[in-house]
């Protein structure tokens, strides 16, 4: 058996491990752990309205980073901005643990969103560029499992801090220290030597990439962005608000992370066998079922299943859309990855607005869940239309 050198920058194993660690920092520490720490922060510092604002500005920062990433042409610039994203993810986490100044918190969440985009989009583009595998679909599935790990690992770190009677401020500081030490590996591995083939150094924006199918794919990913953010923002509270399920919200969030880890590998393997668009349609349809469960029943097992369906689909769908976009873009995967994530980000920014309005009007989550399910279903219909019109390039 061939020995694996995890310090070899060109080893596929090193590249994938570095990508996963980058996602744990940029997506977990800078974004998703906020959901884990929200209940204790609501108890003695945050108001619900300010928490909502913080969540929204984080998505705005992420959206800005998504748009910016499209225009990073040079491979060395990609590496620089990827490293900047990791550093910003760490520094903005430290802010949350060392101050309670609301202005600083607002700024830090915007900047954290930008850093997360650099870690996810640019980092994933670097991973895809560096991998030396003929078909990268399965390998990218392993890479994107890092999103599931990002939820689980940061949630477990937060739980450990509380187990030892620490505060939410302590948790932010521990997460900062963790991210700092972990960051050295991805910043070292996900880089290039001085000699890079000139065919991959400079990338030009090509409008021909945006075919009718790609446009439908981008709109469908907007619909998925709506489905993703409504549940990622509210799923613990949705579960806690159901009669007899008080206190099960945190367990559901843990299940989201656990379900997400293998989901990418499973979905990407299925995509390799049956075609990405077919599998995206199935995954989004399952997500619709998960969204509707909490509006239709308070059965504990079905609602825990809704968390599994959410974690098992939204993370896999990120991998499916991003990998397909990268494959369609050819030599410059960041172009379509950035365009797709921009569309996804717009959905993430808009969805909390109608969600809060409907929750305030009706006093529960039912109509928010119905509308969200309808929007995600619309994305499925668009992809079915693309297959019917035979414009799919899978």
Coordinates of C-alpha atoms in Angstrom, one line a residue:
X1 CA 0.0 0.0 0.0
X2 CA 1.3 3.4 -1.0
X3 CA 2.2 5.7 1.9
X4 CA 0.3 8.9 2.0
X5 CA 2.3 12.0 2.8
X6 CA -0.2 14.6 4.2
X7 CA 2.5 17.3 3.9
X8 CA 2.7 16.9 0.2
X9 CA 1.0 19.8 -1.5
X10 CA 0.2 17.8 -4.6
X11 CA -1.2 14.7 -2.8
X12 CA -5.0 14.3 -3.5
X13 CA -5.5 13.2 0.2
X14 CA -3.7 16.3 1.5
X15 CA -5.8 18.6 -0.9
X16 CA -9.1 17.1 0.2
X17 CA -8.2 17.2 3.9
X18 CA -7.1 20.8 3.6
X19 CA -10.3 21.7 1.8
X20 CA -12.4 20.1 4.6
X21 CA -10.5 21.9 7.3
X22 CA -10.9 25.2 5.4
X23 CA -14.7 24.6 5.3
X24 CA -14.8 23.9 9.1
X25 CA -13.1 27.3 9.7
X26 CA -14.8 29.4 7.0
X27 CA -18.3 27.8 7.1
X28 CA -18.5 26.3 10.6
X29 CA -16.7 28.8 12.8
X30 CA -17.6 31.9 10.7
X31 CA -21.2 31.0 10.0
X32 CA -23.0 27.9 11.3
X33 CA -21.9 27.8 14.9
X34 CA -23.8 31.0 15.4
X35 CA -27.0 28.8 15.3
X36 CA -25.6 26.6 18.1
X37 CA -24.7 29.6 20.3
X38 CA -27.8 31.6 19.6
X39 CA -30.0 30.2 22.5
X40 CA -27.5 31.2 25.3
X41 CA -26.7 34.5 23.6
X42 CA -30.5 35.3 23.5
X43 CA -30.7 34.7 27.3
X44 CA -28.3 37.5 28.4
X45 CA -27.3 39.7 25.4
X46 CA -29.0 39.4 22.1
X47 CA -32.6 40.3 21.3
X48 CA -34.4 38.2 18.7
X49 CA -34.6 41.1 16.3
X50 CA -30.9 42.0 16.6
X51 CA -30.0 38.3 16.1
X52 CA -32.1 38.4 12.9
X53 CA -30.2 41.4 11.7
X54 CA -26.9 39.8 12.5
X55 CA -27.9 36.7 10.5
X56 CA -29.0 38.9 7.5
X57 CA -25.8 40.9 7.4
X58 CA -23.8 37.7 7.5
X59 CA -25.6 36.6 4.4
X60 CA -25.0 40.0 2.8
X61 CA -21.3 39.7 3.4
X62 CA -21.4 36.2 2.0
X63 CA -23.3 37.4 -1.1
X64 CA -20.7 40.2 -1.6
X65 CA -17.9 37.6 -1.4
X66 CA -19.7 35.4 -3.9
X67 CA -20.0 38.2 -6.4
X68 CA -16.4 39.3 -5.8
X69 CA -15.1 35.7 -6.3
X70 CA -16.4 35.7 -9.9
X71 CA -13.9 38.4 -10.9
X72 CA -10.7 36.9 -9.3
X73 CA -8.8 36.0 -12.5
X74 CA -5.3 35.0 -11.4
X75 CA -4.7 31.7 -9.7
X76 CA -2.2 33.4 -7.3
X77 CA -4.8 36.0 -6.4
X78 CA -7.2 33.2 -5.6
X79 CA -4.8 31.8 -3.1
X80 CA -4.3 35.2 -1.5
X81 CA -8.0 35.8 -1.2
X82 CA -8.6 32.3 0.1
X83 CA -6.0 32.9 2.9
X84 CA -7.5 36.3 3.6
X85 CA -10.9 34.6 4.0
X86 CA -9.5 32.2 6.5
X87 CA -7.8 35.0 8.5
X88 CA -11.0 37.1 8.5
X89 CA -13.0 34.1 9.6
X90 CA -10.7 33.8 12.7
X91 CA -10.5 37.5 13.6
X92 CA -14.2 38.1 13.3
X93 CA -14.8 35.1 15.7
X94 CA -12.5 36.7 18.2
X95 CA -14.6 39.9 18.1
X96 CA -17.7 38.0 19.2
X97 CA -15.8 36.6 22.2
X98 CA -14.1 39.7 23.4
X99 CA -16.7 42.5 23.0
X100 CA -20.4 43.2 23.2
X101 CA -20.3 46.3 21.1
X102 CA -23.2 46.0 18.7
X103 CA -21.6 48.0 15.9
X104 CA -18.5 45.8 16.1
X105 CA -20.7 42.7 16.0
X106 CA -22.5 44.0 12.9
X107 CA -19.3 44.7 11.1
X108 CA -17.8 41.4 12.2
X109 CA -20.7 39.4 10.9
X110 CA -20.6 41.1 7.5
X111 CA -16.8 40.5 7.2
X112 CA -17.3 36.9 8.4
X113 CA -19.7 36.3 5.6
X114 CA -17.2 37.6 3.1
X115 CA -14.5 35.4 4.6
X116 CA -16.8 32.4 4.4
X117 CA -17.3 33.0 0.7
X118 CA -13.6 33.1 0.1
X119 CA -13.2 29.8 2.1
X120 CA -16.0 28.0 0.3
X121 CA -16.1 29.3 -3.2
X122 CA -12.4 30.2 -3.9
X123 CA -11.2 27.4 -1.6
X124 CA -13.3 24.9 -3.5
X125 CA -12.1 26.2 -6.8
X126 CA -8.5 25.8 -5.7
X127 CA -9.2 22.2 -4.5
X128 CA -10.9 21.4 -7.8
X129 CA -7.9 22.9 -9.8
X130 CA -5.3 21.0 -7.7
X131 CA -6.9 17.6 -7.7
X132 CA -5.2 15.1 -10.0
X133 CA -8.1 12.8 -10.7
X134 CA -9.8 12.2 -14.1
X135 CA -13.3 12.4 -12.7
X136 CA -13.4 14.8 -9.8
X137 CA -17.1 14.3 -8.9
X138 CA -16.6 11.7 -6.1
X139 CA -13.5 13.6 -4.7
X140 CA -15.5 16.9 -4.6
X141 CA -18.2 15.0 -2.7
X142 CA -15.7 14.1 0.0
X143 CA -14.5 17.7 0.0
X144 CA -18.0 19.1 0.5
X145 CA -18.7 16.7 3.4
X146 CA -16.6 19.4 5.2
X147 CA -19.8 21.4 5.4
X148 CA -21.4 18.7 7.5
X149 CA -18.2 18.4 9.6
X150 CA -18.3 22.2 10.0
X151 CA -21.7 22.0 11.7
X152 CA -20.9 19.0 13.8
X153 CA -17.4 19.9 14.9
X154 CA -18.2 23.5 15.9
X155 CA -21.4 22.4 17.6
X156 CA -19.4 19.8 19.7
X157 CA -16.8 22.4 20.6
X158 CA -19.6 24.7 21.8
X159 CA -21.2 21.9 23.8
X160 CA -17.8 21.0 25.4
X161 CA -17.3 24.6 26.6
X162 CA -20.8 24.6 28.2
X163 CA -20.1 21.1 29.7
X164 CA -17.2 22.7 31.6
X165 CA -19.5 25.6 32.6
X166 CA -18.1 28.1 30.2
X167 CA -20.1 31.0 28.8
X168 CA -21.0 31.7 25.2
X169 CA -18.1 34.3 25.2
X170 CA -15.8 31.5 26.2
X171 CA -17.1 29.4 23.4
X172 CA -16.3 32.1 20.8
X173 CA -12.7 32.4 22.2
X174 CA -12.2 28.6 22.2
X175 CA -13.5 28.4 18.6
X176 CA -11.0 31.2 17.7
X177 CA -8.1 29.3 19.2
X178 CA -9.2 26.1 17.5
X179 CA -9.5 27.8 14.1
X180 CA -6.2 29.6 14.4
X181 CA -4.2 26.3 14.9
X182 CA -6.2 24.4 12.3
X183 CA -5.7 27.2 9.7
X184 CA -2.0 26.6 9.1
X185 CA -2.6 23.3 7.2
X186 CA -5.1 24.5 4.5
X187 CA -3.2 27.7 4.0
X188 CA 0.0 25.7 3.3
X189 CA -1.5 22.9 1.2
X190 CA -3.9 25.0 -0.9
X191 CA -1.3 27.0 -2.7
X192 CA 0.8 26.7 -5.8
X193 CA 4.5 26.7 -6.5
X194 CA 6.1 29.4 -8.6
X195 CA 5.8 27.4 -11.8
X196 CA 2.2 26.9 -12.8
X197 CA 1.1 25.9 -16.3
X198 CA 0.2 29.1 -18.0
X199 CA -3.1 27.7 -19.2
X200 CA -4.5 27.8 -15.6
X201 CA -3.0 31.0 -14.4
X202 CA -5.1 33.6 -16.2
X203 CA -8.9 33.2 -16.6
X204 CA -11.2 35.3 -18.7
X205 CA -14.9 36.0 -18.1
X206 CA -16.8 34.1 -20.9
X207 CA -20.4 35.1 -21.4
X208 CA -20.9 32.0 -23.5
X209 CA -20.8 29.9 -20.3
X210 CA -24.3 31.2 -19.4
X211 CA -26.3 28.9 -21.7
X212 CA -30.1 28.5 -21.2
X213 CA -29.4 25.4 -19.1
X214 CA -26.9 27.3 -16.9
X215 CA -29.4 30.1 -16.4
X216 CA -32.1 27.6 -15.3
X217 CA -29.5 26.0 -13.0
X218 CA -28.7 29.4 -11.4
X219 CA -32.4 30.1 -10.8
X220 CA -33.0 26.7 -9.3
X221 CA -30.0 27.3 -7.0
X222 CA -31.7 30.6 -5.9
X223 CA -34.8 28.5 -5.0
X224 CA -32.5 26.1 -3.0
X225 CA -30.9 29.1 -1.2
X226 CA -34.4 30.0 0.0
X227 CA -35.0 26.5 1.3
X228 CA -31.5 26.3 2.9
X229 CA -31.7 29.6 4.9
X230 CA -35.2 29.2 6.3
X231 CA -34.4 25.9 7.9
X232 CA -30.8 26.8 8.9
X233 CA -32.1 30.0 10.6
X234 CA -35.2 28.6 12.3
X235 CA -35.1 24.8 12.5
X236 CA -34.3 24.6 16.2
X237 CA -37.0 27.1 17.1
X238 CA -39.4 25.5 14.7
X239 CA -39.0 22.2 16.5
X240 CA -39.1 23.8 20.0
X241 CA -42.3 25.7 19.0
X242 CA -44.3 22.4 18.3
X243 CA -46.4 21.1 21.1
X244 CA -44.6 18.3 23.0
X245 CA -41.3 19.0 21.3
X246 CA -39.9 21.7 23.5
X247 CA -36.1 21.2 23.9
X248 CA -35.6 19.0 20.9
X249 CA -34.4 21.8 18.7
X250 CA -30.7 21.4 19.6
X251 CA -30.8 17.6 19.0
X252 CA -32.3 18.3 15.6
X253 CA -29.5 20.7 14.7
X254 CA -26.9 18.0 15.7
X255 CA -28.7 15.5 13.4
X256 CA -28.5 18.1 10.6
X257 CA -24.6 18.0 10.9
X258 CA -24.5 14.2 11.2
X259 CA -26.7 13.7 8.2
X260 CA -24.7 16.2 6.2
X261 CA -21.3 14.4 6.5
X262 CA -22.0 11.3 4.4
X263 CA -24.6 13.0 2.3
X264 CA -22.2 14.7 -0.1
X265 CA -20.4 11.4 -0.8
X266 CA -23.7 9.5 -1.3
X267 CA -25.2 12.2 -3.5
X268 CA -22.1 12.7 -5.6
X269 CA -21.7 9.0 -6.2
X270 CA -25.3 8.8 -7.3
X271 CA -24.7 11.9 -9.6
X272 CA -21.7 10.1 -11.1
X273 CA -23.9 7.1 -11.9
X274 CA -27.3 8.7 -12.8
X275 CA -26.5 12.3 -13.8
X276 CA -26.2 15.4 -11.6
X277 CA -29.5 17.0 -12.7
X278 CA -31.5 13.9 -12.0
X279 CA -30.1 13.6 -8.5
X280 CA -30.5 17.3 -7.8
X281 CA -34.2 16.9 -8.6
X282 CA -34.5 14.0 -6.2
X283 CA -32.6 15.7 -3.4
X284 CA -34.6 19.0 -3.7
X285 CA -37.9 16.9 -3.7
X286 CA -36.8 15.2 -0.5
X287 CA -36.0 18.6 1.0
X288 CA -39.5 19.8 0.2
X289 CA -40.9 16.8 2.2
X290 CA -38.6 17.7 5.2
X291 CA -39.8 21.3 5.1
X292 CA -43.5 20.3 5.1
X293 CA -43.2 17.8 8.0
X294 CA -43.1 20.5 10.7
X295 CA -46.1 22.3 9.2
X296 CA -48.2 19.1 9.1
X297 CA -47.3 17.2 12.3
X298 CA -45.8 17.4 15.7
X299 CA -44.7 13.7 15.7
X300 CA -41.3 13.7 17.3
X301 CA -39.8 11.0 15.0
X302 CA -41.0 12.7 11.9
X303 CA -39.7 16.0 13.0
X304 CA -36.3 14.6 13.8
X305 CA -36.5 13.1 10.4
X306 CA -37.1 16.6 9.0
X307 CA -33.7 17.6 10.4
X308 CA -32.1 14.5 8.9
X309 CA -33.7 15.3 5.5
X310 CA -32.5 18.9 5.7
X311 CA -28.9 18.1 6.6
X312 CA -28.9 15.2 4.2
X313 CA -30.0 17.3 1.3
X314 CA -28.9 20.9 1.7
X315 CA -25.2 20.1 2.1
X316 CA -25.3 17.5 -0.7
X317 CA -27.1 20.0 -2.9
X318 CA -24.3 22.6 -2.4
X319 CA -21.9 19.9 -3.6
X320 CA -24.0 18.9 -6.5
X321 CA -24.6 22.4 -7.8
X322 CA -21.1 23.6 -7.2
X323 CA -19.5 20.6 -8.7
X324 CA -21.7 20.7 -11.8
X325 CA -21.0 24.4 -12.1
X326 CA -17.3 23.8 -11.9
X327 CA -17.5 21.0 -14.5
X328 CA -19.5 23.1 -16.9
X329 CA -17.1 26.0 -16.5
X330 CA -14.1 23.9 -17.5
X331 CA -10.7 25.6 -16.9
X332 CA -12.2 28.4 -14.7
X333 CA -14.5 26.7 -12.1
X334 CA -14.7 29.9 -9.9
X335 CA -16.8 31.7 -12.6
X336 CA -19.9 29.5 -12.4
X337 CA -19.3 28.6 -8.8
X338 CA -19.4 32.3 -8.0
X339 CA -22.4 33.0 -10.2
X340 CA -24.3 30.0 -8.6
X341 CA -23.4 31.1 -5.1
X342 CA -24.5 34.7 -5.8
X343 CA -27.9 33.4 -6.8
X344 CA -28.0 31.2 -3.7
X345 CA -26.9 34.2 -1.6
X346 CA -29.7 36.3 -2.9
X347 CA -32.2 33.6 -1.9
X348 CA -30.6 33.6 1.6
X349 CA -30.9 37.3 2.0
X350 CA -34.5 37.5 0.8
X351 CA -36.0 34.4 2.6
X352 CA -35.7 35.7 6.2
X353 CA -37.6 38.8 5.2
X354 CA -40.8 37.0 4.2
X355 CA -40.3 34.5 7.0
X356 CA -40.3 37.1 9.7
X357 CA -43.3 38.8 8.2
X358 CA -45.3 35.6 8.0
X359 CA -44.3 34.5 11.5
X360 CA -45.4 37.8 12.9
X361 CA -48.7 37.8 11.0
X362 CA -49.8 34.2 11.7
X363 CA -48.0 33.6 15.0
X364 CA -46.4 30.3 13.8
X365 CA -44.1 28.9 11.2
X366 CA -46.7 27.1 9.1
X367 CA -47.1 29.6 6.3
X368 CA -43.4 30.3 6.1
X369 CA -42.9 26.5 5.6
X370 CA -45.6 26.3 3.0
X371 CA -44.2 29.2 0.9
X372 CA -40.6 27.9 1.3
X373 CA -41.7 24.4 0.1
X374 CA -43.5 26.1 -2.9
X375 CA -40.3 28.0 -3.8
X376 CA -38.0 25.0 -3.6
X377 CA -40.6 23.0 -5.6
X378 CA -40.4 25.7 -8.3
X379 CA -36.7 25.0 -8.6
X380 CA -37.5 21.3 -9.2
X381 CA -40.0 22.2 -11.9
X382 CA -37.4 24.4 -13.7
X383 CA -34.9 21.5 -13.8
X384 CA -37.7 19.2 -15.0
X385 CA -38.4 21.7 -17.8
X386 CA -34.7 21.8 -18.7
X387 CA -34.8 18.0 -19.1
X388 CA -38.0 18.1 -21.1
X389 CA -36.6 20.7 -23.5
X390 CA -33.4 18.6 -23.7
X391 CA -31.1 21.5 -22.9
X392 CA -29.4 19.7 -20.0
X393 CA -25.6 19.5 -20.2
X394 CA -24.9 17.0 -17.4

